[in-house]
Short mmCIF file of C-alpha atoms in Angstrom, two decimals:
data_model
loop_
_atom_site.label_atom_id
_atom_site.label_comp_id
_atom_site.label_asym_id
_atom_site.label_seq_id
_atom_site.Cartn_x
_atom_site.Cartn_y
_atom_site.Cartn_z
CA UNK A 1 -28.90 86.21 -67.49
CA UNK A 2 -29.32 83.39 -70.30
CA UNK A 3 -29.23 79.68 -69.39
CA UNK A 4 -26.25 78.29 -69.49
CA UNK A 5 -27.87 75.15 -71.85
CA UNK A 6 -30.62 75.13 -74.30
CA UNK A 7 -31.98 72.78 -76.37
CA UNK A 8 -30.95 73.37 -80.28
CA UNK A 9 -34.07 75.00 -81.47
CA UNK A 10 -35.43 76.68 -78.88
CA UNK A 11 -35.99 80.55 -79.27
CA UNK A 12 -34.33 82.90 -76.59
CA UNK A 13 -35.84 86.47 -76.44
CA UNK A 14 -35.34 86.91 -72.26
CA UNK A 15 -34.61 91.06 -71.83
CA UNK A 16 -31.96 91.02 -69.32
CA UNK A 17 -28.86 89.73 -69.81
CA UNK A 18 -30.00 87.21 -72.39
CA UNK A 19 -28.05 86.00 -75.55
CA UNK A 20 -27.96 86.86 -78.86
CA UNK A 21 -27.42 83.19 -80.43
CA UNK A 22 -30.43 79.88 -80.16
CA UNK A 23 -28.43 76.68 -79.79
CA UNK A 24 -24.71 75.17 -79.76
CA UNK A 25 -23.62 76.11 -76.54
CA UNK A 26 -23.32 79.94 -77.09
CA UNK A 27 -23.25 79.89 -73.03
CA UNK A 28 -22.07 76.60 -72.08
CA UNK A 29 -18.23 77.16 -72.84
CA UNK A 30 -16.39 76.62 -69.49
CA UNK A 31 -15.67 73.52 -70.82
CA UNK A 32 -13.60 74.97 -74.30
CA UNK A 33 -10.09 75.80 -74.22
CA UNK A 34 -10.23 77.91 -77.57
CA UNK A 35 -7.01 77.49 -79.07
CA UNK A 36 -5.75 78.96 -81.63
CA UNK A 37 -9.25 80.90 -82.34
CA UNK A 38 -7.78 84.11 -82.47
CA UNK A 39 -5.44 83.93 -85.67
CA UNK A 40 -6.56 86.43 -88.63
CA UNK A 41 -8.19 88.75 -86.13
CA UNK A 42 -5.12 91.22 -86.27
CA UNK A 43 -6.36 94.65 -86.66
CA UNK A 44 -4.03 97.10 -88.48
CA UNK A 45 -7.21 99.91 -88.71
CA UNK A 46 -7.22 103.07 -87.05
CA UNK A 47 -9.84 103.50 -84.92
CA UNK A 48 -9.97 107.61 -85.48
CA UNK A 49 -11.09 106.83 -88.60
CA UNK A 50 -14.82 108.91 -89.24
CA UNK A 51 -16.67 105.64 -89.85
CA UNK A 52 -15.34 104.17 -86.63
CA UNK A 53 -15.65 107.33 -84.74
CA UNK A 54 -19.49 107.44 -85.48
CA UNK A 55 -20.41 104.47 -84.76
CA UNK A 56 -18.98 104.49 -81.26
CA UNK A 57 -20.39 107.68 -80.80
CA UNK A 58 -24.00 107.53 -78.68
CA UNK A 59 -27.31 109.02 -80.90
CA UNK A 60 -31.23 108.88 -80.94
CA UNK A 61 -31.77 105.34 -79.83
CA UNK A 62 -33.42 102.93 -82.32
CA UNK A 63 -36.89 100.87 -81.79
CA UNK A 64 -37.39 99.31 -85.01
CA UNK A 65 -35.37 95.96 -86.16
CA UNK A 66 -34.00 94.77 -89.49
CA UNK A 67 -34.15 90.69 -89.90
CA UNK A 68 -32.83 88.44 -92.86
CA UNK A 69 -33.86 84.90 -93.10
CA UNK A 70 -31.38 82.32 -95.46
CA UNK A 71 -31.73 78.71 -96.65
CA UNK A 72 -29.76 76.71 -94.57
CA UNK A 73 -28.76 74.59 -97.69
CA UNK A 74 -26.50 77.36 -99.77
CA UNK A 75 -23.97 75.71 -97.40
CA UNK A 76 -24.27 72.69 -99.83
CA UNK A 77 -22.90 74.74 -102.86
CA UNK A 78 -19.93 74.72 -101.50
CA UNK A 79 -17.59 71.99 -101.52
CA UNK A 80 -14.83 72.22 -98.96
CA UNK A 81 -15.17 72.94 -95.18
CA UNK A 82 -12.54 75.99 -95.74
CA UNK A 83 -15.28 77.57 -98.69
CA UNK A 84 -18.26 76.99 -96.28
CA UNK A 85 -16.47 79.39 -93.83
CA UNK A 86 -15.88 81.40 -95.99
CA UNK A 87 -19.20 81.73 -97.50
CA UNK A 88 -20.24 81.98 -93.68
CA UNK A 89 -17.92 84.94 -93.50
CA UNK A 90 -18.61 86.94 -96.13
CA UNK A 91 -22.44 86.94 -94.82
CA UNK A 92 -22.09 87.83 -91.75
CA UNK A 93 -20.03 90.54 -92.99
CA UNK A 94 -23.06 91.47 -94.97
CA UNK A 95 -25.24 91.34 -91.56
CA UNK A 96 -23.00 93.27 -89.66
CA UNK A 97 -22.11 95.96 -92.31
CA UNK A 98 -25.49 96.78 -93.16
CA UNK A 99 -26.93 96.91 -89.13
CA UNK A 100 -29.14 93.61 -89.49
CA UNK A 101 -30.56 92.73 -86.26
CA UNK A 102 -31.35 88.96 -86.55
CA UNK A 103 -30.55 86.43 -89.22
CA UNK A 104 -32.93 83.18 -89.24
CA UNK A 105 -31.04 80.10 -91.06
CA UNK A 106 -33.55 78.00 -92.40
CA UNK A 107 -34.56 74.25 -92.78
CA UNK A 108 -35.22 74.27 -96.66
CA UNK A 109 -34.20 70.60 -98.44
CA UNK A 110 -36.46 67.92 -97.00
CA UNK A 111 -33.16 65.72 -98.38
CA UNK A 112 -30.22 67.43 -96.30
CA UNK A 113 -27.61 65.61 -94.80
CA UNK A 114 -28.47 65.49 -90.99
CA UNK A 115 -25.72 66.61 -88.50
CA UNK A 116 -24.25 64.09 -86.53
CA UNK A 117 -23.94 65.63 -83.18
CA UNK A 118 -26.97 67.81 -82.98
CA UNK A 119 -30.47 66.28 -83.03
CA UNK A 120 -32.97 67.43 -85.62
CA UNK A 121 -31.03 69.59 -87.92
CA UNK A 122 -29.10 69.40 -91.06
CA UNK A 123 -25.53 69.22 -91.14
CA UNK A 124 -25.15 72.73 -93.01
CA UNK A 125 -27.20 74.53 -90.96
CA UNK A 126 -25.50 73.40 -87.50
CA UNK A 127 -22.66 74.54 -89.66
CA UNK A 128 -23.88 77.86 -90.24
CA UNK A 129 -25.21 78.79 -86.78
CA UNK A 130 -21.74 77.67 -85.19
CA UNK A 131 -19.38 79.44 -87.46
CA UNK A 132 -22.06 83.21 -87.26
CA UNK A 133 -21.95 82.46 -83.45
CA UNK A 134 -18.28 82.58 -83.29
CA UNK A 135 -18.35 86.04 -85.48
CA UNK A 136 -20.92 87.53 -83.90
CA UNK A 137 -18.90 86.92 -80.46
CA UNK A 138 -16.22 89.73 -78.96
CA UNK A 139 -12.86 88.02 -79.46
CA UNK A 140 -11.98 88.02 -75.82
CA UNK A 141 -15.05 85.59 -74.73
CA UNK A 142 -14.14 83.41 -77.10
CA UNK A 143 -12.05 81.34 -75.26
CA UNK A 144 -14.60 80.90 -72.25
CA UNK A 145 -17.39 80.99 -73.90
CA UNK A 146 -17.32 78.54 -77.52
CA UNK A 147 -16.16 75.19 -76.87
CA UNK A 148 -13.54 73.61 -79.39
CA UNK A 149 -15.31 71.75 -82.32
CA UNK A 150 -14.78 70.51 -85.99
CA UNK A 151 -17.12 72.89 -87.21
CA UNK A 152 -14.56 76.48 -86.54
CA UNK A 153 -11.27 74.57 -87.90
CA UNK A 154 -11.58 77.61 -90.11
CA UNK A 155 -12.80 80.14 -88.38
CA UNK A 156 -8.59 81.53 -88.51
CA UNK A 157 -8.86 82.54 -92.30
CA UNK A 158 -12.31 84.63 -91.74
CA UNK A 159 -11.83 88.23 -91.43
CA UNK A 160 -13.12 90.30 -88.41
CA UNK A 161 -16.32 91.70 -88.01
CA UNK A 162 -15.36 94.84 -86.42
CA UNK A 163 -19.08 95.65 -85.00
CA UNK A 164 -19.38 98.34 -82.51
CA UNK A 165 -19.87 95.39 -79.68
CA UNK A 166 -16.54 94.36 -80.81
CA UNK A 167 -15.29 97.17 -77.82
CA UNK A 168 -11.09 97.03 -77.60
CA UNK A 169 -9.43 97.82 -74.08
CA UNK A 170 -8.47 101.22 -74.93
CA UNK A 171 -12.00 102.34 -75.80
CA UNK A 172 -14.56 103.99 -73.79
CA UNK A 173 -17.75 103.30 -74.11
CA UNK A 174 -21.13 103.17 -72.27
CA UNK A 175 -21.74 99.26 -73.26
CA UNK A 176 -19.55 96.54 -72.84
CA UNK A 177 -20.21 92.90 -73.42
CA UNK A 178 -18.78 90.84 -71.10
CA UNK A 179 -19.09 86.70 -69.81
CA UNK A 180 -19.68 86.22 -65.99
CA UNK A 181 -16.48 84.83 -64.44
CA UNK A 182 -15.63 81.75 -62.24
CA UNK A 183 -15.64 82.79 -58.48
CA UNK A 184 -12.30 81.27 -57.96
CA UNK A 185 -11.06 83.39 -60.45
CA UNK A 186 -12.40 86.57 -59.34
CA UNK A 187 -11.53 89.38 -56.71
CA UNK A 188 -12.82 89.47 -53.29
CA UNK A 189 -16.58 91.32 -53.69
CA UNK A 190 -16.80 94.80 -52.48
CA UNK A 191 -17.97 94.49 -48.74
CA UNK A 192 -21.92 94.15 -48.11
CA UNK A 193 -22.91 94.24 -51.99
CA UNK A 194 -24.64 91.72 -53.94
CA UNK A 195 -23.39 90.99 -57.68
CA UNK A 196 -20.61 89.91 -59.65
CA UNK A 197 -17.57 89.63 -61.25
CA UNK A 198 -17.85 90.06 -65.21
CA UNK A 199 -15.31 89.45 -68.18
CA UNK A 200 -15.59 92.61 -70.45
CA UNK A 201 -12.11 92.73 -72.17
CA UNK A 202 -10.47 95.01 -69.83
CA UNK A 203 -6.99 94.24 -67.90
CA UNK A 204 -9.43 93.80 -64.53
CA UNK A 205 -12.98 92.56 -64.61
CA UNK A 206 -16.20 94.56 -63.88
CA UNK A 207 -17.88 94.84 -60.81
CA UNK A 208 -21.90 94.30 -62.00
CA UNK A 209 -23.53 95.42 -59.25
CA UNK A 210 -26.93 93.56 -57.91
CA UNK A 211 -27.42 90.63 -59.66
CA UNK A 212 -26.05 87.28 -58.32
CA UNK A 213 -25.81 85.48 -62.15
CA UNK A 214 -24.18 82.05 -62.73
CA UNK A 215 -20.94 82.17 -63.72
CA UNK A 216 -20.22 81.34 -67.56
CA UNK A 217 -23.25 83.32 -68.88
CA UNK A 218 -23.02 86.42 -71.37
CA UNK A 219 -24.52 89.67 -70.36
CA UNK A 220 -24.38 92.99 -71.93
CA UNK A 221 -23.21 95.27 -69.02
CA UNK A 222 -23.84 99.04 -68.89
CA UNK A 223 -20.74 100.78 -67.72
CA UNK A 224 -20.61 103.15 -64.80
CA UNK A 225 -18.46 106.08 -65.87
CA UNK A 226 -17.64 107.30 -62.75
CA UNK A 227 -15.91 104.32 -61.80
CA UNK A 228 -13.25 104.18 -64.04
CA UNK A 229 -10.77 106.32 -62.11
CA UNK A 230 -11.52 104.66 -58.65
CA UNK A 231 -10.68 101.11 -58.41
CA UNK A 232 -12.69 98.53 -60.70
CA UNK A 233 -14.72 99.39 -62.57
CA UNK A 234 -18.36 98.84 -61.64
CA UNK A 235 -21.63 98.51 -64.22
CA UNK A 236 -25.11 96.88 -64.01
CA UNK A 237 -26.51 93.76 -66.11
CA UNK A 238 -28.83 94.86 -69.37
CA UNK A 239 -31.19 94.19 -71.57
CA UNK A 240 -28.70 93.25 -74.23
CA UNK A 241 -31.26 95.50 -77.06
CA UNK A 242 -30.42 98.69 -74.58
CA UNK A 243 -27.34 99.79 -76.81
CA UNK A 244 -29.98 99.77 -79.71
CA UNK A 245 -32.54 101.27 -78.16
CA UNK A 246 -31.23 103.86 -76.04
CA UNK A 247 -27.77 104.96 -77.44
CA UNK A 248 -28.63 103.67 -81.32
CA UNK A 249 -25.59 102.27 -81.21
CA UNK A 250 -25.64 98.79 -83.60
CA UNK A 251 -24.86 95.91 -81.15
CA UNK A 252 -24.72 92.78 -83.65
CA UNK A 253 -27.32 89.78 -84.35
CA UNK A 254 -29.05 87.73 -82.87
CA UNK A 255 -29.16 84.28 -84.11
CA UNK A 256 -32.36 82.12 -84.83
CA UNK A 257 -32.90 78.39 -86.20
CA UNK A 258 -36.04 77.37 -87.68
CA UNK A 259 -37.31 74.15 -88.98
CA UNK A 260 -38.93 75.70 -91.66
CA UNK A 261 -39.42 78.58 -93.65
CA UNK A 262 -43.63 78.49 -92.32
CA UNK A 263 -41.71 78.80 -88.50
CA UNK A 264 -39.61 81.89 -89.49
CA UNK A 265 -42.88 83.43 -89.39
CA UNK A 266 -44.50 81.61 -87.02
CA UNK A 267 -41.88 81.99 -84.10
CA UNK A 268 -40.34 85.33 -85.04
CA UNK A 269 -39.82 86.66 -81.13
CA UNK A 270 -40.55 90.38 -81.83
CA UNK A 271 -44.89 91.30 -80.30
CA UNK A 272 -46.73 91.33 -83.37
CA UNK A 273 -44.47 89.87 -85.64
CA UNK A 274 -42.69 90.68 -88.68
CA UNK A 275 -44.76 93.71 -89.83
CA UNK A 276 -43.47 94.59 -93.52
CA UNK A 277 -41.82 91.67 -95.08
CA UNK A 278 -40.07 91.30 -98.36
CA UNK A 279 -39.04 88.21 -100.71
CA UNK A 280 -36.65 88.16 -103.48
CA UNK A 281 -36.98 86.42 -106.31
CA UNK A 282 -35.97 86.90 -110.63
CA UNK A 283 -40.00 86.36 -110.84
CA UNK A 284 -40.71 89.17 -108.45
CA UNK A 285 -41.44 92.72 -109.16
CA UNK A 286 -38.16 94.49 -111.29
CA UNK A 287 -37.09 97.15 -109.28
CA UNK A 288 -39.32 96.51 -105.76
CA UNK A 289 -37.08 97.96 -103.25
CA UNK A 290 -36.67 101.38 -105.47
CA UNK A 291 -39.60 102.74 -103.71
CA UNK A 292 -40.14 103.85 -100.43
CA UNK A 293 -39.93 101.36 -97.73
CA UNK A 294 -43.25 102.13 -95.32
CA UNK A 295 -42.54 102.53 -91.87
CA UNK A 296 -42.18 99.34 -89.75
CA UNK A 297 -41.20 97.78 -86.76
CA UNK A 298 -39.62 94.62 -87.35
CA UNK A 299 -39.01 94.27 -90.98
CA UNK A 300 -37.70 90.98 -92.94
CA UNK A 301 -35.54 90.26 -95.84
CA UNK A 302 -35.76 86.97 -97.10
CA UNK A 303 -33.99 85.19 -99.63
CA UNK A 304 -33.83 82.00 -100.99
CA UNK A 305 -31.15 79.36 -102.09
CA UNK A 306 -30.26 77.92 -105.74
CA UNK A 307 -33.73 77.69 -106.79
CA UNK A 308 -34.73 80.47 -105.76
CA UNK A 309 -38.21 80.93 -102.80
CA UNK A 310 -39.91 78.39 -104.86
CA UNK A 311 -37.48 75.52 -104.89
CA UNK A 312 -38.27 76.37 -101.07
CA UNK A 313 -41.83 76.65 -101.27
CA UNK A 314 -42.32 73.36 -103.09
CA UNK A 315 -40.22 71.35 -100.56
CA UNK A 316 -42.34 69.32 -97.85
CA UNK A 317 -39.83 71.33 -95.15
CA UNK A 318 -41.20 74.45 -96.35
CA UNK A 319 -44.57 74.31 -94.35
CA UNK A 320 -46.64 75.48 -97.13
CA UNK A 321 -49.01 73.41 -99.47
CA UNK A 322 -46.64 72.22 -102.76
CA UNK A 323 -48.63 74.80 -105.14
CA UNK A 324 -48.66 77.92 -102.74
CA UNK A 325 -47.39 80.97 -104.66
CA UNK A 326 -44.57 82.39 -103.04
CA UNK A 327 -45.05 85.81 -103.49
CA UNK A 328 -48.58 85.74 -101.63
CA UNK A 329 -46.30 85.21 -98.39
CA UNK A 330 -44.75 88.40 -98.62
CA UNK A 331 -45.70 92.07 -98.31
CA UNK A 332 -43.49 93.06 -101.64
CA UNK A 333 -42.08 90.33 -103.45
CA UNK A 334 -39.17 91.80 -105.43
CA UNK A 335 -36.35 91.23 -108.36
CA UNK A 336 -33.47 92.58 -107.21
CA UNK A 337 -31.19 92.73 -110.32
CA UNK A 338 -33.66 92.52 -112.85
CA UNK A 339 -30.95 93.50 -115.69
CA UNK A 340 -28.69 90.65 -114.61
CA UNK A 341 -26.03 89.32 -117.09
CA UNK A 342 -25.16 85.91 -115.56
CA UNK A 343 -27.83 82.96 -115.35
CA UNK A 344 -27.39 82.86 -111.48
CA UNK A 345 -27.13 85.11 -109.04
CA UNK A 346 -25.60 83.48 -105.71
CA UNK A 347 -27.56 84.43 -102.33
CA UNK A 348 -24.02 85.73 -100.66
CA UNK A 349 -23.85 88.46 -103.96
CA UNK A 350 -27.94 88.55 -103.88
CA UNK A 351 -27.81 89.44 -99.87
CA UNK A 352 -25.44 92.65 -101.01
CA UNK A 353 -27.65 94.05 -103.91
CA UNK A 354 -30.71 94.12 -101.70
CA UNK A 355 -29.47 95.36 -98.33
CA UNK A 356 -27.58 98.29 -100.30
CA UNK A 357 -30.57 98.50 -101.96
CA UNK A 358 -32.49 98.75 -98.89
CA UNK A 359 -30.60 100.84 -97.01
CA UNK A 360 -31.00 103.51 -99.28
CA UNK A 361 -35.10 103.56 -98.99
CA UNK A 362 -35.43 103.32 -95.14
CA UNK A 363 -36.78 106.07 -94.10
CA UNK A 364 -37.62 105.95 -90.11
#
């Protein structure tokens, strides 16, 4: 199970239970009321649709992870809270469309505003992390999980994510993820067992079996089948990369703050690190990512914000000596769009090109 605070900063990488998200109170929320969070999230889809139906449906599980790392300061580009949520939106779309694993948001402007209610990081990235939180999240933990702040006034006009995680009531599947509920608000406990009572989106809660965890925690819960004709329904508390790994299915990202673009390396969680990593940049290599990707492990897209990885580089934030060449960080340091017809190319439309680009030359 994940502690239910954390200090903003602090990497999270515990195997059972554990959260997806570092910082602002991803497991704190007993406190938040969540009102009027759900508006925009009406689904009209149809869930027989072939996409939908294959990515429900259990395959070869899945070892290796995809991560993309972003300059906390594209925030700054845009000028209204309503287009920062937007912005916000339309990239974790881009995370969640194209199966990325983790997304690091980092420190990049040595000059950023700093937020006002959370110690020792810039306004845009607190930004950032809170609104991906909230759309990484299943809709029905919302409410007892994210407490109320300034940050998701806009979190209504951002469209759903629609990730396999994302599990409705009607659907059966082998994962659920769920929040661990108040005792008060729970059924009696079967007689003689040790566990608890967990919040998975269904009209009763589910039964996790062994594990005493404190209540207000998020767990990813592996459902027992059997159970779901007699009584509750009963499960036991994962690892929440078991979905990936054992059913393949895609079970969202995980979300990482970093000081600096040196400590996206640095304090990457995965045993060994980041093992094939890739910049992009209009100085890089034209047409890098049309070529084979070799395998990997834990691979890592990174990108950088309006002036490009070295604006980054050159910053004091950045970690790095002022003259370090960029590209001598990276495994392949690439131009994605090397035919481009508009002076800029902005790191939401940048993030598309390279992950469909990428998608297309992993071969695993």
């Amino acid at each position: 199970a994940r502690k239910k605070k954390r200090k903003l900063g602090e990497a999270s990488q515990e195997e059972a239970g554990t959260g997806r998200t570092q910082g602002f109170g991803r497991g704190a929320g007993r406190s938040g009321k969540g009102r009027g969070r759900g508006r925009g999230y009406v689904h009209s889809g149809n869930t027989t649709r072939p996409s939908a139906l294959k990515m429900l449906r259990p395959r070869k599980g899945r070892n290796y992870t995809k991560s993309v790392a972003l300059p906390a300061s594209i925030l700054d580009n845009a000028k209204t809270g309503e287009l920062k949520a937007m912005l916000v939106g339309q990239i974790a779309r881009a995370l969640t469309i194209f199966s990325i694993d983790e997304i690091v948001i980092f420190e990049d402007r040595s000059d950023a505003e700093k937020s006002r209610d959370n110690e020792g990081v810039s306004r845009a990235l607190a930004f950032f992390v809170r609104n991906l939180q909230y759309l990484e999240m299943p809709q029905y933990l919302r409410r007892q999980l994210l407490p109320m702040h300034p940050d998701l006034k806009w979190v209504g006009l951002l469209s759903p994510l629609d990730a396999p995680h994302h599990v409705r009531k009607y659907e059966r599947i082998a994962y659920r993820e769920g929040a661990v509920m108040l005792p008060e608000k729970c059924p009696k406990p079967p007689e003689g067992e040790t566990g608890c009572w967990v919040n998975c989106g269904l009209d009763e809660p589910v039964w996790a079996v062994g594990e005493e965890i404190p209540d207000g925690l998020r767990v990813t819960i592996r459902i027992d089948r059997t159970s779901e004709k007699a009584g509750h329904v009963r499960g036991s508390a994962v690892a929440p990369t078991e979905p990936r790994t054992k059913a393949g299915f895609y079970w969202g990202f995980q979300v990482r703050i970093a000081n600096s673009l040196s400590t996206v390396f640095s304090e990457c969680p995965f045993d060994g690190g980041y093992d094939f990593s890739i910049g992009t940049s209009e100085r890089g290599q034209s047409f890098g990512l049309s070529n084979k990707i070799p395998k990997f492990k834990h691979l890592l897209l990174t990108l950088g914000g309006l002036g490009g990885l070295e604006e980054v580089v050159s910053d004091e934030f950045s970690g790095y000596a002022a003259n370090t060449d960029p590209s001598s960080l990276f495994d392949r340091y690439v131009n994605i769009c090397p035919e481009q017809t508009s002076r800029t190319i902005r790191t939401e439309e940048a993030l598309f090109i390279a992950l469909t680009l990428l998608s297309s030359n992993i071969d695993q």
